[in-house]
Tab-separated table of C-alpha atoms in Angstrom:
chain	number	residue	atom	x	y	z
A	6	MET	CA	2.977	-18.788	-8.012
A	7	ASP	CA	6.373	-18.890	-6.371
A	8	ILE	CA	6.499	-16.045	-3.793
A	9	LEU	CA	9.760	-14.614	-5.171
A	10	GLU	CA	8.223	-14.593	-8.655
A	11	VAL	CA	5.268	-12.600	-7.318
A	12	ILE	CA	7.613	-10.168	-5.538
A	13	ARG	CA	9.788	-9.726	-8.635
A	14	ASN	CA	6.817	-9.130	-10.924
A	15	ARG	CA	4.666	-7.000	-8.606
A	16	ARG	CA	4.147	-3.481	-9.889
A	17	SER	CA	2.501	-0.382	-8.514
A	18	ASP	CA	0.462	0.187	-11.652
A	19	ARG	CA	-2.332	2.714	-11.906
A	20	HIS	CA	-4.831	1.207	-14.360
A	21	PHE	CA	-8.065	-0.391	-13.177
A	22	ASP	CA	-10.816	-2.368	-14.809
A	23	ALA	CA	-14.339	-1.114	-13.998
A	24	ARG	CA	-15.403	-4.551	-12.668
A	25	PRO	CA	-16.412	-4.501	-9.010
A	26	VAL	CA	-14.287	-6.454	-6.549
A	27	ALA	CA	-16.194	-9.087	-4.578
A	28	GLN	CA	-16.198	-8.858	-0.791
A	29	ALA	CA	-14.483	-12.270	-0.655
A	30	ASP	CA	-11.527	-10.816	-2.600
A	31	ILE	CA	-11.399	-7.750	-0.343
A	32	ASP	CA	-11.428	-10.122	2.622
A	33	LEU	CA	-8.363	-11.927	1.191
A	34	LEU	CA	-6.482	-8.611	1.030
A	35	ILE	CA	-7.456	-7.872	4.628
A	36	GLU	CA	-6.434	-11.371	5.727
A	37	ALA	CA	-2.975	-10.953	4.152
A	38	PHE	CA	-2.651	-7.581	5.909
A	39	ARG	CA	-3.714	-9.157	9.219
A	40	TRP	CA	-1.004	-11.825	9.192
A	41	ALA	CA	1.962	-9.466	9.008
A	42	PRO	CA	4.635	-9.642	11.677
A	43	SER	CA	4.838	-6.876	14.261
A	44	SER	CA	7.212	-6.092	17.085
A	45	SER	CA	6.082	-7.910	20.246
A	46	ASN	CA	2.973	-8.931	18.231
A	47	ARG	CA	1.295	-5.626	19.111
A	48	GLN	CA	-0.301	-5.182	15.677
A	49	PRO	CA	-0.628	-1.371	15.991
A	50	TRP	CA	-2.380	-1.018	12.645
A	51	ARG	CA	-5.945	-0.446	11.532
A	52	LEU	CA	-7.319	-0.628	8.015
A	53	ILE	CA	-10.272	1.426	6.833
A	54	PHE	CA	-12.099	0.299	3.700
A	55	ALA	CA	-13.962	3.156	1.993
A	56	ALA	CA	-17.181	1.514	0.815
A	57	SER	CA	-19.909	4.162	1.128
A	58	GLU	CA	-20.238	7.028	-1.312
A	59	ALA	CA	-19.338	9.500	1.469
A	60	ALA	CA	-16.229	7.568	2.507
A	61	ARG	CA	-15.084	7.201	-1.111
A	62	ALA	CA	-15.561	10.952	-1.640
A	63	ALA	CA	-13.526	11.722	1.510
A	64	TYR	CA	-10.760	9.412	0.272
A	65	ASP	CA	-10.714	10.975	-3.203
A	66	ASP	CA	-10.733	14.504	-1.766
A	67	ALA	CA	-7.652	13.740	0.356
A	68	LEU	CA	-5.534	12.534	-2.571
A	69	SER	CA	-2.691	14.656	-3.913
A	70	ALA	CA	-3.098	16.276	-7.325
A	71	GLY	CA	-0.743	13.690	-8.836
A	72	ASN	CA	-2.818	10.754	-7.582
A	73	LYS	CA	-6.328	12.051	-8.331
A	74	PRO	CA	-6.230	11.447	-12.119
A	75	TRP	CA	-5.960	7.682	-11.653
A	76	ALA	CA	-6.618	6.655	-8.026
A	77	CYS	CA	-10.172	7.996	-7.946
A	78	ALA	CA	-11.085	5.277	-10.483
A	79	ALA	CA	-10.085	2.466	-8.116
A	80	PRO	CA	-13.021	0.363	-6.981
A	81	VAL	CA	-11.266	-0.514	-3.689
A	82	LYS	CA	-9.858	2.209	-1.433
A	83	PHE	CA	-8.109	1.687	1.899
A	84	ALA	CA	-6.476	3.918	4.488
A	85	VAL	CA	-3.701	2.278	6.523
A	86	ILE	CA	-3.486	3.830	9.957
A	87	GLY	CA	-1.615	3.065	13.134
A	88	THR	CA	-0.874	4.387	16.554
A	89	PRO	CA	2.415	5.056	18.288
A	90	GLU	CA	0.677	4.364	21.619
A	91	GLU	CA	0.240	0.691	20.718
A	92	GLN	CA	3.793	0.395	19.380
A	93	PRO	CA	5.942	2.992	21.171
A	94	ASP	CA	9.029	4.477	19.597
A	95	ARG	CA	12.247	2.652	20.364
A	96	ASN	CA	15.516	4.544	20.376
A	97	GLY	CA	13.790	7.351	18.470
A	98	LEU	CA	12.477	4.997	15.762
A	99	HIS	CA	8.778	4.998	14.844
A	100	MET	CA	8.147	1.274	15.152
A	101	TRP	CA	4.414	1.518	14.390
A	102	LEU	CA	5.335	2.683	10.881
A	103	LEU	CA	7.529	-0.362	10.322
A	104	ASP	CA	4.746	-2.657	11.499
A	105	ALA	CA	2.127	-0.935	9.318
A	106	GLY	CA	4.523	-1.119	6.361
A	107	LEU	CA	4.996	-4.855	6.822
A	108	ALA	CA	1.226	-5.372	6.848
A	109	LEU	CA	0.837	-3.184	3.778
A	110	GLU	CA	3.446	-5.186	1.861
A	111	ASN	CA	1.577	-8.399	2.644
A	112	MET	CA	-1.530	-6.828	1.116
A	113	LEU	CA	0.350	-5.609	-1.975
A	114	ILE	CA	1.814	-9.049	-2.641
A	115	GLN	CA	-1.533	-10.771	-2.092
A	116	GLY	CA	-3.300	-8.356	-4.425
A	117	TYR	CA	-0.763	-8.814	-7.177
A	118	ALA	CA	-0.933	-12.612	-6.815
A	119	MET	CA	-4.727	-12.347	-7.259
A	120	GLY	CA	-4.312	-10.461	-10.545
A	121	MET	CA	-5.070	-7.032	-9.157
A	122	THR	CA	-3.628	-3.612	-9.663
A	123	ILE	CA	-2.818	-2.490	-6.122
A	124	HIS	CA	-0.938	0.723	-5.409
A	125	ALA	CA	0.120	2.225	-2.069
A	126	MET	CA	0.453	6.004	-1.923
A	127	ALA	CA	2.041	8.609	0.299
A	128	GLY	CA	0.431	11.437	-1.708
A	129	TYR	CA	-2.508	12.430	0.491
A	130	ASP	CA	-3.587	15.083	2.979
A	131	GLU	CA	-3.419	13.377	6.372
A	132	LYS	CA	-5.750	15.879	8.042
A	133	LYS	CA	-8.417	15.200	5.419
A	134	ILE	CA	-8.095	11.427	5.862
A	135	LEU	CA	-8.295	11.727	9.662
A	136	ALA	CA	-11.358	13.981	9.481
A	137	GLY	CA	-13.049	12.195	6.572
A	138	PHE	CA	-12.949	8.823	8.325
A	139	ASN	CA	-13.510	10.128	11.891
A	140	ILE	CA	-10.165	8.706	13.009
A	141	PRO	CA	-9.437	9.534	16.662
A	142	GLN	CA	-6.171	10.662	18.185
A	143	PRO	CA	-3.474	9.329	18.506
A	144	PHE	CA	-3.876	7.442	15.193
A	145	ARG	CA	-1.815	8.538	12.209
A	146	VAL	CA	-2.066	7.687	8.531
A	147	ALA	CA	0.738	5.509	7.183
A	148	ALA	CA	-0.523	5.195	3.589
A	149	VAL	CA	-3.566	5.018	1.365
A	150	VAL	CA	-4.123	2.175	-1.092
A	151	ALA	CA	-6.020	1.957	-4.378
A	152	ALA	CA	-6.902	-1.499	-5.707
A	153	GLY	CA	-8.974	-3.205	-8.343
A	154	TRP	CA	-8.753	-5.657	-11.213
A	155	ARG	CA	-6.088	-4.832	-13.767
A	156	GLY	CA	-7.323	-2.582	-16.519
A	157	LYS	CA	-5.828	-1.273	-19.716
A	158	VAL	CA	-2.925	1.118	-19.516
A	159	GLU	CA	-4.382	2.935	-22.550
A	160	SER	CA	-7.235	4.143	-20.326
A	161	LEU	CA	-4.873	6.338	-18.293
A	162	PRO	CA	-4.102	9.994	-18.993
A	163	GLU	CA	-0.947	10.231	-21.123
A	164	GLU	CA	1.352	11.517	-18.344
A	165	VAL	CA	0.223	8.738	-15.992
A	166	ARG	CA	0.345	6.069	-18.711
A	167	ALA	CA	4.061	6.792	-19.227
A	168	LYS	CA	4.704	5.844	-15.583
A	169	ASP	CA	2.970	2.485	-15.975
A	170	LEU	CA	4.810	1.726	-19.221
A	171	LYS	CA	8.218	2.521	-17.748
A	172	PRO	CA	10.311	-0.633	-17.223
A	173	ARG	CA	10.561	-1.737	-13.605
A	174	THR	CA	14.170	-1.661	-12.437
A	175	ARG	CA	16.034	-2.321	-9.231
A	176	LYS	CA	19.549	-1.543	-8.084
A	177	ALA	CA	22.044	-4.378	-8.211
A	178	ALA	CA	22.536	-6.084	-4.844
A	179	GLU	CA	26.153	-4.858	-4.782
A	180	GLU	CA	24.863	-1.274	-4.578
A	181	PHE	CA	23.042	-1.747	-1.260
A	182	ALA	CA	24.068	-5.059	0.340
A	183	PHE	CA	27.422	-5.133	2.091
A	184	LYS	CA	29.483	-7.655	4.020
A	185	ASP	CA	30.932	-6.822	7.450
A	186	THR	CA	31.181	-3.052	6.913
A	187	PHE	CA	29.450	-0.369	4.906
A	188	GLY	CA	30.778	-0.751	1.386
A	189	GLY	CA	32.213	-4.217	2.071
A	190	LYS	CA	31.842	-6.464	-0.975
A	191	LEU	CA	29.549	-9.487	-0.651
């Protein structure tokens, strides 16, 4: 697939097939994550894969009420964490979050290209993730990710299904891309 085609078609769907995901496929997601760019190549991220029953339960327990109805069904569950100590703030900007976000996007694109449903979430209880995975200070949680083979949208609860059936839209470039000054036409 052409990379722009993958980017244009990628969705953050919520429906999963019950088929297990082979370790080789999980390794491909991790490899895509690993090759992300980072400021000064510091790579301040870590990725925790919840494989055991206890880890999966800790992950599910930390999800927000809006994510539990669908994300608990995901066969693959990750926590994306990072540390400001490995990528210090610059001019008040949290650079570790940018670096973790770049790595996460690599994983999302790779997963979609493989035919997966892969969905990053900000709806979680950070304290529960930190405790549930024994994550030491100064690490912080950037996101959690649910992944698996694409399922059937009909398997989702009605209110969640509507989100997956909603057409994917983006603003026109003229709404956010400017030339020379803010608001300057391209």
